[in-house]
């Protein structure tokens, strides 16, 4: 997992560096006619200059060389908490449509070669009306969709008063409390809560 995470980070860095080298110093407003993949890369990754191979690798989350149904759902943000109410029928529509477009041999996955051929033929990922596709962890999503828009490196802790800031750090505190509680349990020779009541000693 750690190696995959490092690989993904390195790829994002290289793509971002490439964008800067080509003069994309600031994120540009999106034109209404922009295809979904371009919108996704600009809004989710702040990358405006990329090629099909880089897009494929960035969204091949397990580095297997092929996109599965789960990876398609993740790319479209359908594994994000904000999309938990999207019905199964819509999720199936997304997967089936993408497979129909790019899975040339109909084996239930899209290989790198199939993706490159799809793009060579002028294929574009459709917009299903589900937004730009949030698929980072909570920290990444907060950083890219809130902090970068409304704060900067000079922001003080006492200035983080937006509802999004409060919710984000409240979750941090809850996670820290849970970790502390688990550490205390791990230090106990016997975890009393795991013993059925009828077998506990009466103190």
CSV table of C-alpha atoms in Angstrom, one decimal, residues 31-107:
chain,number,residue,atom,x,y,z
A,31,UNK,CA,-15.1,26.2,-20.4
A,32,UNK,CA,-18.5,24.6,-20.5
A,33,UNK,CA,-17.4,22.4,-23.4
A,34,UNK,CA,-14.5,20.8,-21.5
A,35,UNK,CA,-14.8,17.1,-21.4
A,36,UNK,CA,-15.3,15.3,-18.1
A,37,UNK,CA,-11.7,14.0,-17.8
A,38,UNK,CA,-10.3,17.6,-18.2
A,39,UNK,CA,-12.7,18.9,-15.6
A,40,UNK,CA,-11.8,16.1,-13.3
A,41,UNK,CA,-8.0,16.7,-13.6
A,42,UNK,CA,-8.3,20.4,-13.2
A,43,UNK,CA,-10.8,20.3,-10.2
A,44,UNK,CA,-9.5,17.2,-8.4
A,45,UNK,CA,-5.8,17.3,-9.2
A,46,UNK,CA,-5.2,20.9,-10.3
A,47,UNK,CA,-3.5,19.6,-13.4
A,48,UNK,CA,-4.4,21.1,-16.7
A,49,UNK,CA,-1.8,19.5,-18.9
A,50,UNK,CA,-1.8,15.7,-19.2
A,51,UNK,CA,-1.9,12.8,-21.7
A,52,UNK,CA,-4.0,9.7,-21.8
A,53,UNK,CA,-1.3,7.5,-20.5
A,54,UNK,CA,-0.8,9.6,-17.4
A,55,UNK,CA,-4.5,9.8,-16.8
A,56,UNK,CA,-4.7,6.0,-17.0
A,57,UNK,CA,-1.8,5.4,-14.6
A,58,UNK,CA,-3.1,8.0,-12.1
A,59,UNK,CA,-6.4,6.2,-11.9
A,60,UNK,CA,-5.0,2.6,-12.0
A,61,UNK,CA,-5.1,2.6,-8.2
A,62,UNK,CA,-3.7,-0.9,-7.6
A,63,UNK,CA,-1.1,-0.5,-10.4
A,64,UNK,CA,-2.4,-3.7,-12.1
A,65,UNK,CA,-2.3,-2.3,-15.6
A,66,UNK,CA,-6.1,-2.4,-16.0
A,67,UNK,CA,-9.1,-0.6,-14.7
A,68,UNK,CA,-11.8,-2.7,-13.0
A,69,UNK,CA,-15.4,-1.7,-12.2
A,70,UNK,CA,-14.3,-0.6,-8.7
A,71,UNK,CA,-11.7,1.7,-10.1
A,72,UNK,CA,-14.2,3.3,-12.5
A,73,UNK,CA,-16.5,3.9,-9.6
A,74,UNK,CA,-13.7,5.4,-7.6
A,75,UNK,CA,-12.6,7.7,-10.4
A,76,UNK,CA,-16.1,9.0,-10.8
A,77,UNK,CA,-16.2,9.7,-7.1
A,78,UNK,CA,-18.8,7.0,-6.4
A,79,UNK,CA,-16.9,5.6,-3.4
A,80,UNK,CA,-16.8,9.0,-1.8
A,81,UNK,CA,-19.0,9.7,1.3
A,82,UNK,CA,-20.7,12.6,-0.6
A,83,UNK,CA,-22.1,10.1,-3.2
A,84,UNK,CA,-23.4,7.5,-0.7
A,85,UNK,CA,-27.0,8.1,-1.8
A,86,UNK,CA,-26.4,7.5,-5.5
A,87,UNK,CA,-28.5,4.4,-6.3
A,88,UNK,CA,-27.1,1.1,-7.5
A,89,UNK,CA,-28.8,1.6,-10.9
A,90,UNK,CA,-26.8,4.8,-11.5
A,91,UNK,CA,-23.5,3.1,-10.4
A,92,UNK,CA,-24.2,0.2,-12.8
A,93,UNK,CA,-24.9,2.7,-15.6
A,94,UNK,CA,-21.6,4.4,-15.1
A,95,UNK,CA,-19.6,1.1,-15.1
A,96,UNK,CA,-21.5,-0.4,-18.0
A,97,UNK,CA,-21.2,2.7,-20.2
A,98,UNK,CA,-17.5,3.0,-19.6
A,99,UNK,CA,-16.9,-0.7,-20.3
A,100,UNK,CA,-19.0,-0.5,-23.5
A,101,UNK,CA,-16.9,2.5,-24.7
A,102,UNK,CA,-13.4,1.2,-23.9
A,103,UNK,CA,-13.4,-2.5,-23.0
A,104,UNK,CA,-12.7,-3.7,-26.5
A,105,UNK,CA,-12.5,-7.5,-25.7
A,106,UNK,CA,-15.4,-7.4,-23.2
A,107,UNK,CA,-13.5,-9.1,-20.4
